[in-house]
PDB file of C-alpha atoms and ligand atoms in Angstrom:
ATOM      1  CA  TYR N   1      51.500  24.433  81.559  1.00 71.00           C
ATOM      2  CA  SER N   2      48.442  22.756  82.709  1.00 73.00           C
ATOM      3  CA  THR N   3      46.510  25.173  80.487  1.00 76.00           C
ATOM      4  CA  THR N   4      48.252  24.335  77.958  1.00 76.00           C
ATOM      5  CA  ILE N   5      47.876  20.606  78.280  1.00 74.00           C
ATOM      6  CA  TYR N   6      44.006  21.649  78.502  1.00 75.00           C
ATOM      7  CA  ILE N   7      44.044  23.139  75.543  1.00 72.00           C
ATOM      8  CA  LEU N   8      45.909  20.594  73.677  1.00 76.00           C
ATOM      9  CA  GLN N   9      43.295  17.971  74.923  1.00 76.00           C
ATOM     10  CA  CYS N  10      40.558  20.016  73.947  1.00 68.00           C
ATOM     11  CA  ILE N  11      42.256  20.264  70.074  1.00 69.00           C
ATOM     12  CA  VAL N  12      42.632  16.270  70.098  1.00 71.00           C
ATOM     13  CA  LEU N  13      38.672  15.973  71.362  1.00 68.00           C
ATOM     14  CA  LEU N  14      37.713  17.988  68.759  1.00 65.00           C
ATOM     15  CA  TYR N  15      39.409  16.313  66.487  1.00 63.00           C
ATOM     16  CA  LYS N  16      38.029  12.979  67.356  1.00 60.00           C
ATOM     17  CA  LEU N  17      34.654  14.463  67.288  1.00 59.00           C
ATOM     18  CA  GLN N  18      34.942  15.710  63.951  1.00 57.00           C
ATOM     19  CA  CYS N  19      36.087  12.200  62.923  1.00 54.00           C
ATOM     20  CA  ILE N  20      33.273  10.583  64.687  1.00 59.00           C
ATOM     21  CA  SER N  21      30.666  12.859  62.864  1.00 62.00           C
ATOM     22  CA  ASP N  22      32.220  11.572  59.266  1.00 70.00           C
ATOM     23  CA  GLN N  23      32.083   7.857  59.957  1.00 90.00           C
ATOM     24  CA  PHE N  24      29.169   6.134  58.090  1.00 95.00           C
ATOM     25  CA  GLU N  25      28.757   2.843  56.730  1.00 97.00           C
ATOM     26  CA  VAL N  26      27.742   1.722  53.139  1.00 97.00           C
ATOM     27  CA  LEU N  27      25.243  -0.514  52.692  1.00 98.00           C
ATOM     28  CA  GLY N  28      23.123  -2.473  49.703  1.00 98.00           C
ATOM     29  CA  PRO N  29      21.307  -5.705  49.127  1.00 98.00           C
ATOM     30  CA  THR N  30      23.008  -9.058  49.749  1.00 97.00           C
ATOM     31  CA  ASP N  31      21.053 -10.696  47.332  1.00 97.00           C
ATOM     32  CA  PRO N  32      21.902 -10.820  43.978  1.00 97.00           C
ATOM     33  CA  ILE N  33      20.368  -8.527  41.631  1.00 97.00           C
ATOM     34  CA  VAL N  34      18.953 -10.480  38.527  1.00 97.00           C
ATOM     35  CA  ALA N  35      18.438  -8.509  35.388  1.00 97.00           C
ATOM     36  CA  VAL N  36      17.125  -9.496  32.215  1.00 98.00           C
ATOM     37  CA  ALA N  37      19.116  -8.390  29.344  1.00 97.00           C
ATOM     38  CA  GLY N  38      18.157  -5.062  27.728  1.00 97.00           C
ATOM     39  CA  ASP N  39      16.358  -3.718  30.875  1.00 98.00           C
ATOM     40  CA  ASP N  40      17.400  -0.994  33.014  1.00 98.00           C
ATOM     41  CA  ILE N  41      18.362  -1.844  36.662  1.00 98.00           C
ATOM     42  CA  ILE N  42      19.242   0.157  39.656  1.00 98.00           C
ATOM     43  CA  LEU N  43      22.470  -1.253  41.766  1.00 98.00           C
ATOM     44  CA  PRO N  44      21.335   0.084  45.458  1.00 98.00           C
ATOM     45  CA  CYS N  45      23.811   1.860  47.485  1.00 98.00           C
ATOM     46  CA  TYR N  46      23.325   4.296  50.420  1.00 98.00           C
ATOM     47  CA  LEU N  47      24.881   5.468  53.330  1.00 97.00           C
ATOM     48  CA  LYS N  48      23.975   4.908  57.040  1.00 96.00           C
ATOM     49  CA  PRO N  49      23.399   7.446  58.494  1.00 95.00           C
ATOM     50  CA  ASN N  50      21.797   9.003  55.696  1.00 94.00           C
ATOM     51  CA  ILE N  51      24.323  11.641  55.783  1.00 95.00           C
ATOM     52  CA  SER N  52      25.208  13.955  52.036  1.00 95.00           C
ATOM     53  CA  ALA N  53      27.450  12.123  49.821  1.00 96.00           C
ATOM     54  CA  GLU N  54      27.830  15.453  47.992  1.00 95.00           C
ATOM     55  CA  ASP N  55      31.107  15.926  49.150  1.00 95.00           C
ATOM     56  CA  MET N  56      32.569  12.415  48.926  1.00 96.00           C
ATOM     57  CA  THR N  57      33.956  10.226  46.330  1.00 97.00           C
ATOM     58  CA  VAL N  58      31.699   7.660  44.974  1.00 97.00           C
ATOM     59  CA  ASP N  59      33.280   4.841  42.792  1.00 97.00           C
ATOM     60  CA  TRP N  60      31.603   2.010  41.206  1.00 97.00           C
ATOM     61  CA  LEU N  61      33.832  -0.962  40.248  1.00 96.00           C
ATOM     62  CA  ASN N  62      33.595  -4.270  38.520  1.00 96.00           C
ATOM     63  CA  LEU N  63      35.704  -6.448  40.227  1.00 95.00           C
ATOM     64  CA  ASP N  64      35.714  -9.440  37.225  1.00 92.00           C
ATOM     65  CA  PHE N  65      37.369  -6.713  35.090  1.00 88.00           C
ATOM     66  CA  LEU N  66      41.158  -5.828  35.312  1.00 82.00           C
ATOM     67  CA  ASP N  67      40.468  -2.013  35.029  1.00 77.00           C
ATOM     68  CA  ARG N  68      37.626  -1.947  36.982  1.00 87.00           C
ATOM     69  CA  ARG N  69      36.263   1.720  36.867  1.00 92.00           C
ATOM     70  CA  VAL N  70      32.465   1.662  35.871  1.00 95.00           C
ATOM     71  CA  TYR N  71      31.722   5.173  37.543  1.00 96.00           C
ATOM     72  CA  ARG N  72      33.411   8.021  39.283  1.00 96.00           C
ATOM     73  CA  TYR N  73      31.808  10.762  41.029  1.00 97.00           C
ATOM     74  CA  GLN N  74      34.551  13.368  42.446  1.00 96.00           C
ATOM     75  CA  ASN N  75      34.610  16.956  43.410  1.00 94.00           C
ATOM     76  CA  HIS N  76      30.698  17.279  42.362  1.00 94.00           C
ATOM     77  CA  ARG N  77      31.799  15.821  38.948  1.00 94.00           C
ATOM     78  CA  ILE N  78      31.504  12.624  36.978  1.00 93.00           C
ATOM     79  CA  ILE N  79      35.080  11.394  36.280  1.00 92.00           C
ATOM     80  CA  ARG N  80      34.665   9.820  32.519  1.00 86.00           C
ATOM     81  CA  ASP N  81      38.531   8.796  32.419  1.00 86.00           C
ATOM     82  CA  ASP N  82      39.611   5.118  32.911  1.00 88.00           C
ATOM     83  CA  GLN N  83      35.980   3.921  32.378  1.00 93.00           C
ATOM     84  CA  ILE N  84      35.491   0.618  31.134  1.00 93.00           C
ATOM     85  CA  PRO N  85      34.218   1.039  27.531  1.00 93.00           C
ATOM     86  CA  SER N  86      31.293  -1.215  27.885  1.00 94.00           C
ATOM     87  CA  TYR N  87      29.844   1.007  30.226  1.00 96.00           C
ATOM     88  CA  ARG N  88      30.387   4.109  28.409  1.00 94.00           C
ATOM     89  CA  GLY N  89      26.608   6.087  28.022  1.00 94.00           C
ATOM     90  CA  ARG N  90      25.000   3.455  30.218  1.00 97.00           C
ATOM     91  CA  THR N  91      25.870   4.471  33.893  1.00 96.00           C
ATOM     92  CA  SER N  92      24.573   7.616  35.886  1.00 96.00           C
ATOM     93  CA  LEU N  93      24.342   8.517  39.845  1.00 96.00           C
ATOM     94  CA  PHE N  94      20.753   9.919  40.879  1.00 97.00           C
ATOM     95  CA  GLU N  95      22.419  13.133  41.585  1.00 94.00           C
ATOM     96  CA  GLU N  96      19.596  14.538  43.180  1.00 96.00           C
ATOM     97  CA  GLU N  97      19.250  11.697  46.012  1.00 96.00           C
ATOM     98  CA  LEU N  98      22.980  12.398  47.107  1.00 97.00           C
ATOM     99  CA  TRP N  99      22.463  14.661  49.604  1.00 96.00           C
ATOM    100  CA  ARG N 100      20.259  11.970  51.544  1.00 96.00           C
ATOM    101  CA  GLY N 101      23.116   9.324  51.534  1.00 97.00           C
ATOM    102  CA  ASN N 102      21.571   7.333  48.107  1.00 98.00           C
ATOM    103  CA  THR N 103      24.299   6.662  45.935  1.00 98.00           C
ATOM    104  CA  SER N 104      22.534   3.871  43.843  1.00 98.00           C
ATOM    105  CA  LEU N 105      23.500   3.320  40.365  1.00 98.00           C
ATOM    106  CA  LYS N 106      21.424   3.323  37.439  1.00 98.00           C
ATOM    107  CA  LEU N 107      22.647   0.785  34.808  1.00 98.00           C
ATOM    108  CA  THR N 108      20.804   0.957  31.322  1.00 98.00           C
ATOM    109  CA  ARG N 109      20.592  -1.741  28.635  1.00 98.00           C
ATOM    110  CA  VAL N 110      21.879  -4.281  30.571  1.00 98.00           C
ATOM    111  CA  GLN N 111      23.952  -7.097  28.491  1.00 98.00           C
ATOM    112  CA  GLY N 112      25.917 -10.010  29.035  1.00 97.00           C
ATOM    113  CA  THR N 113      29.112  -8.342  30.010  1.00 97.00           C
ATOM    114  CA  ASP N 114      27.560  -6.153  32.873  1.00 97.00           C
ATOM    115  CA  GLU N 115      27.396  -9.821  35.130  1.00 97.00           C
ATOM    116  CA  GLY N 116      30.111  -9.477  37.952  1.00 97.00           C
ATOM    117  CA  ARG N 117      30.621  -8.333  41.250  1.00 97.00           C
ATOM    118  CA  TYR N 118      29.838  -4.771  41.924  1.00 97.00           C
ATOM    119  CA  LYS N 119      31.807  -2.478  44.910  1.00 97.00           C
ATOM    120  CA  CYS N 120      30.459   0.862  45.949  1.00 98.00           C
ATOM    121  CA  PHE N 121      33.203   2.770  47.401  1.00 97.00           C
ATOM    122  CA  ILE N 122      32.725   5.565  49.161  1.00 97.00           C
ATOM    123  CA  LYS N 123      35.256   7.997  50.631  1.00 97.00           C
ATOM    124  CA  ALA N 124      35.007  11.270  52.444  1.00 95.00           C
ATOM    125  CA  LYS N 125      37.934  13.103  54.045  1.00 92.00           C
ATOM    126  CA  SER N 126      38.763  11.076  56.756  1.00 91.00           C
ATOM    127  CA  TRP N 127      36.683   7.876  56.624  1.00 94.00           C
ATOM    128  CA  TYR N 128      35.673   5.536  53.406  1.00 95.00           C
ATOM    129  CA  ASP N 129      33.466   2.107  53.347  1.00 97.00           C
ATOM    130  CA  ASP N 130      32.524  -0.116  50.600  1.00 97.00           C
ATOM    131  CA  PHE N 131      29.644  -2.791  49.784  1.00 98.00           C
ATOM    132  CA  THR N 132      29.683  -5.241  47.231  1.00 97.00           C
ATOM    133  CA  ILE N 133      26.896  -6.389  45.397  1.00 97.00           C
ATOM    134  CA  GLN N 134      26.330  -9.269  42.847  1.00 98.00           C
ATOM    135  CA  VAL N 135      24.761  -9.101  39.516  1.00 98.00           C
ATOM    136  CA  LEU N 136      23.612 -11.787  37.597  1.00 98.00           C
ATOM    137  CA  VAL N 137      22.320 -11.366  34.264  1.00 98.00           C
ATOM    138  CA  GLU N 138      19.760 -13.488  32.357  1.00 98.00           C
ATOM    139  CA  ALA N 139      19.169 -13.821  28.356  1.00 98.00           C
ATOM    140  CA  VAL N 140      16.888 -16.341  26.385  1.00 98.00           C
ATOM    141  CA  GLY N 141      18.291 -16.763  22.930  1.00 97.00           C
ATOM    142  CA  SER N 142      16.226 -16.989  19.709  1.00 97.00           C
ATOM    143  CA  LYS N 143      14.553 -20.289  18.713  1.00 97.00           C
ATOM    144  CA  PRO N 144      17.247 -22.310  17.321  1.00 98.00           C
ATOM    145  CA  VAL N 145      17.276 -22.382  13.466  1.00 98.00           C
ATOM    146  CA  VAL N 146      17.876 -25.918  12.010  1.00 97.00           C
ATOM    147  CA  SER N 147      19.376 -26.448   8.229  1.00 96.00           C
ATOM    148  CA  ILE N 148      19.712 -29.188   5.986  1.00 94.00           C
ATOM    149  CA  GLU N 149      23.275 -29.762   4.687  1.00 93.00           C
ATOM    150  CA  GLY N 150      22.999 -32.599   2.367  1.00 90.00           C
ATOM    151  CA  HIS N 151      24.464 -36.025   2.336  1.00 90.00           C
ATOM    152  CA  ARG N 152      27.305 -36.812   4.811  1.00 87.00           C
ATOM    153  CA  GLU N 153      29.075 -39.782   5.652  1.00 86.00           C
ATOM    154  CA  GLY N 154      26.525 -42.039   4.879  1.00 87.00           C
ATOM    155  CA  GLY N 155      23.719 -40.019   6.432  1.00 91.00           C
ATOM    156  CA  MET N 156      22.176 -36.665   6.195  1.00 93.00           C
ATOM    157  CA  GLY N 157      23.903 -33.766   7.735  1.00 94.00           C
ATOM    158  CA  LEU N 158      22.063 -30.991  10.028  1.00 96.00           C
ATOM    159  CA  LEU N 159      22.661 -27.736  11.414  1.00 97.00           C
ATOM    160  CA  CYS N 160      21.418 -26.223  14.589  1.00 97.00           C
ATOM    161  CA  GLU N 161      22.166 -22.702  15.557  1.00 98.00           C
ATOM    162  CA  SER N 162      20.739 -20.398  18.343  1.00 98.00           C
ATOM    163  CA  GLU N 163      22.144 -16.997  19.604  1.00 98.00           C
ATOM    164  CA  GLY N 164      21.742 -14.293  22.147  1.00 98.00           C
ATOM    165  CA  TRP N 165      22.154 -16.427  25.188  1.00 98.00           C
ATOM    166  CA  HIS N 166      23.528 -15.499  28.838  1.00 98.00           C
ATOM    167  CA  PRO N 167      24.808 -17.454  30.730  1.00 98.00           C
ATOM    168  CA  GLU N 168      26.537 -20.016  28.203  1.00 97.00           C
ATOM    169  CA  PRO N 169      23.762 -22.534  27.151  1.00 97.00           C
ATOM    170  CA  GLU N 170      23.889 -26.206  26.345  1.00 96.00           C
ATOM    171  CA  LEU N 171      23.076 -27.341  22.823  1.00 97.00           C
ATOM    172  CA  VAL N 172      21.691 -31.098  22.058  1.00 96.00           C
ATOM    173  CA  TRP N 173      20.551 -33.112  19.562  1.00 97.00           C
ATOM    174  CA  LEU N 174      17.376 -35.708  20.198  1.00 96.00           C
ATOM    175  CA  ASP N 175      15.472 -38.478  17.846  1.00 94.00           C
ATOM    176  CA  SER N 176      11.885 -38.545  17.804  1.00 93.00           C
ATOM    177  CA  GLU N 177      12.047 -40.591  21.076  1.00 93.00           C
ATOM    178  CA  GLY N 178      14.138 -38.046  22.932  1.00 92.00           C
ATOM    179  CA  VAL N 179      17.333 -40.043  22.761  1.00 94.00           C
ATOM    180  CA  HIS N 180      20.306 -37.995  22.615  1.00 94.00           C
ATOM    181  CA  LEU N 181      22.112 -38.512  19.224  1.00 94.00           C
ATOM    182  CA  SER N 182      25.905 -38.588  19.572  1.00 89.00           C
ATOM    183  CA  ALA N 183      27.602 -35.332  17.927  1.00 88.00           C
ATOM    184  CA  GLY N 184      30.856 -33.494  18.266  1.00 85.00           C
ATOM    185  CA  PRO N 185      30.890 -30.532  20.607  1.00 90.00           C
ATOM    186  CA  PRO N 186      28.860 -27.610  19.821  1.00 93.00           C
ATOM    187  CA  LYS N 187      30.799 -24.478  18.513  1.00 97.00           C
ATOM    188  CA  ILE N 188      30.318 -21.646  20.986  1.00 97.00           C
ATOM    189  CA  HIS N 189      30.703 -17.818  20.181  1.00 98.00           C
ATOM    190  CA  LYS N 190      30.817 -14.928  22.829  1.00 97.00           C
ATOM    191  CA  ASP N 191      29.840 -11.437  21.328  1.00 97.00           C
ATOM    192  CA  ILE N 192      31.244  -8.207  22.163  1.00 96.00           C
ATOM    193  CA  LYS N 193      28.078  -7.351  24.637  1.00 97.00           C
ATOM    194  CA  GLY N 194      28.707 -10.859  26.251  1.00 97.00           C
ATOM    195  CA  PHE N 195      25.884 -12.940  24.772  1.00 98.00           C
ATOM    196  CA  TYR N 196      26.634 -16.734  23.475  1.00 98.00           C
ATOM    197  CA  THR N 197      25.652 -18.189  19.816  1.00 98.00           C
ATOM    198  CA  VAL N 198      26.229 -22.120  19.681  1.00 98.00           C
ATOM    199  CA  LYS N 199      26.084 -24.443  16.761  1.00 97.00           C
ATOM    200  CA  LEU N 200      26.349 -27.966  16.317  1.00 97.00           C
ATOM    201  CA  HIS N 201      26.536 -30.238  13.357  1.00 96.00           C
ATOM    202  CA  VAL N 202      24.937 -33.682  13.474  1.00 96.00           C
ATOM    203  CA  ILE N 203      24.645 -36.693  11.124  1.00 94.00           C
ATOM    204  CA  VAL N 204      21.580 -38.391  11.373  1.00 94.00           C
ATOM    205  CA  GLN N 205      20.572 -41.637   9.807  1.00 91.00           C
ATOM    206  CA  GLU N 206      16.946 -42.260   8.444  1.00 87.00           C
ATOM    207  CA  THR N 207      14.294 -43.403  11.047  1.00 87.00           C
ATOM    208  CA  ASP N 208      10.459 -44.568  10.863  1.00 88.00           C
ATOM    209  CA  THR N 209       9.608 -40.969  11.717  1.00 91.00           C
ATOM    210  CA  ASN N 210      12.353 -39.071  10.501  1.00 92.00           C
ATOM    211  CA  ARG N 211      11.961 -36.333  12.946  1.00 95.00           C
ATOM    212  CA  PHE N 212      14.789 -34.850  14.786  1.00 96.00           C
ATOM    213  CA  THR N 213      14.639 -32.251  17.399  1.00 97.00           C
ATOM    214  CA  CYS N 214      17.436 -29.538  18.301  1.00 97.00           C
ATOM    215  CA  ARG N 215      17.212 -28.447  22.055  1.00 97.00           C
ATOM    216  CA  VAL N 216      19.199 -25.335  23.699  1.00 97.00           C
ATOM    217  CA  GLN N 217      18.631 -25.150  27.169  1.00 97.00           C
ATOM    218  CA  GLN N 218      20.210 -23.143  30.081  1.00 97.00           C
ATOM    219  CA  SER N 219      19.433 -24.621  33.484  1.00 97.00           C
ATOM    220  CA  ARG N 220      20.503 -21.380  35.624  1.00 96.00           C
ATOM    221  CA  ILE N 221      17.811 -19.438  34.190  1.00 97.00           C
ATOM    222  CA  ASN N 222      15.511 -22.395  33.557  1.00 96.00           C
ATOM    223  CA  GLU N 223      14.954 -22.034  29.686  1.00 97.00           C
ATOM    224  CA  LYS N 224      14.646 -23.854  26.792  1.00 96.00           C
ATOM    225  CA  MET N 225      14.115 -23.333  23.218  1.00 97.00           C
ATOM    226  CA  GLU N 226      13.400 -26.214  20.693  1.00 97.00           C
ATOM    227  CA  THR N 227      13.221 -26.607  17.249  1.00 97.00           C
ATOM    228  CA  GLU N 228      11.570 -30.027  15.281  1.00 97.00           C
ATOM    229  CA  ILE N 229      12.746 -31.232  11.835  1.00 95.00           C
ATOM    230  CA  HIS N 230      10.920 -33.433   9.528  1.00 94.00           C
ATOM    231  CA  LEU N 231      13.088 -34.818   6.838  1.00 91.00           C
ATOM    232  CA  PRO N 232      11.042 -36.189   3.784  1.00 85.00           C
ATOM    233  CA  SER N 233      11.987 -39.887   3.172  1.00 75.00           C
ATOM    234  CA  GLU N 234      14.314 -40.757   0.313  1.00 64.00           C
TER     235      GLU N 234
HETATM  236  C1  NAG K 301      17.264   9.859  57.133  1.00 58.78           C
HETATM  237  O1  NAG K 301      17.342   8.958  58.081  1.00 58.78           O
HETATM  238  C2  NAG K 301      16.072   9.424  59.247  1.00 58.78           C
HETATM  239  C3  NAG K 301      16.044   8.330  60.168  1.00 58.78           C
HETATM  240  O2  NAG K 301      16.061   7.147  59.477  1.00 58.78           O
HETATM  241  C4  NAG K 301      14.728   9.326  58.539  1.00 58.78           C
HETATM  242  O3  NAG K 301      13.793  10.096  59.336  1.00 58.78           O
HETATM  243  C5  NAG K 301      14.997  10.619  57.603  1.00 58.78           C
HETATM  244  O4  NAG K 301      13.721  11.075  57.039  1.00 58.78           O
HETATM  245  C6  NAG K 301      15.896  10.467  56.323  1.00 58.78           C
HETATM  246  N1  NAG K 301      16.306  11.427  55.503  1.00 58.78           N
HETATM  247  C7  NAG K 301      16.217  11.570  54.362  1.00 58.78           C
HETATM  248  C8  NAG K 301      16.503  12.869  53.667  1.00 58.78           C
HETATM  249  O5  NAG K 301      15.933  10.545  53.600  1.00 58.78           O
HETATM  250  C1  NAG K 302      17.711   6.031  45.411  1.00 58.78           C
HETATM  251  O1  NAG K 302      17.012   6.689  44.393  1.00 58.78           O
HETATM  252  C2  NAG K 302      16.632   5.889  43.666  1.00 58.78           C
HETATM  253  C3  NAG K 302      15.880   6.781  42.351  1.00 58.78           C
HETATM  254  O2  NAG K 302      15.205   7.742  42.930  1.00 58.78           O
HETATM  255  C4  NAG K 302      15.165   4.911  44.396  1.00 58.78           C
HETATM  256  O3  NAG K 302      14.801   3.941  42.862  1.00 58.78           O
HETATM  257  C5  NAG K 302      15.988   4.385  45.419  1.00 58.78           C
HETATM  258  O4  NAG K 302      15.062   3.613  45.842  1.00 58.78           O
HETATM  259  C6  NAG K 302      16.642   5.364  46.223  1.00 58.78           C
HETATM  260  N1  NAG K 302      17.218   4.384  47.211  1.00 58.78           N
HETATM  261  C7  NAG K 302      17.310   4.726  48.588  1.00 58.78           C
HETATM  262  C8  NAG K 302      18.545   3.624  49.472  1.00 58.78           C
HETATM  263  O5  NAG K 302      16.791   5.352  48.930  1.00 58.78           O
END
């Protein structure tokens, strides 16, 4: 009887040891990754201790999407089902690094829609852990293009347009003294890659200088672009 108990205890102990040997932590950077649109970036993630992840499931998820799946590695294969379409052909793991617990994701040609919180989720047979990192995307748009639309409502109609921004920029019209001119709300369009185009009409009255400036700025990335126009007097 006691031998049976002893054997059972050994089995329990061995099972626990097996579990403990499988334990790991998933780690990555605590500061956000700041990416410039168009660049290739690495989202760091690794196991501690640095055991092999080759036999594990590695999931990369973008928590700001409903269906979430950015990348999956399972049973030594890349699983492409259910991948968010905007990530198709732009994501990979460093497969030659998996044996030492490096599960970082490479993301190429960063675009506006890539901004978000990414979870690196790693599952072994009897253990799992995850780590979430934040990615911020910066894109400076084009120099504003100003066009003259002709006489409107007792003044001159002007249009300013700038494209390719991330995050969403602000657009203002200024006179030669730097005073804001009143205009309606800008028209904002977000394209399929998550970049913003802004447009704003204004009607100006003739002034001494007849100089007007369109300024597009984004405070988070601390960037601005301006175009000045000089209207010939009547
Ligand atoms: C794993 O970590 C140990 C201790 O931190 C280090 O000495 C070893 O070089 C690492 N192994 C690999 C394959 O990176
Ligand atoms: C993982 O591998 C990539 C590519 O070789 C490397 O740039 C990165 O520093 C590695 N990360 C860790 C934590 O070893």
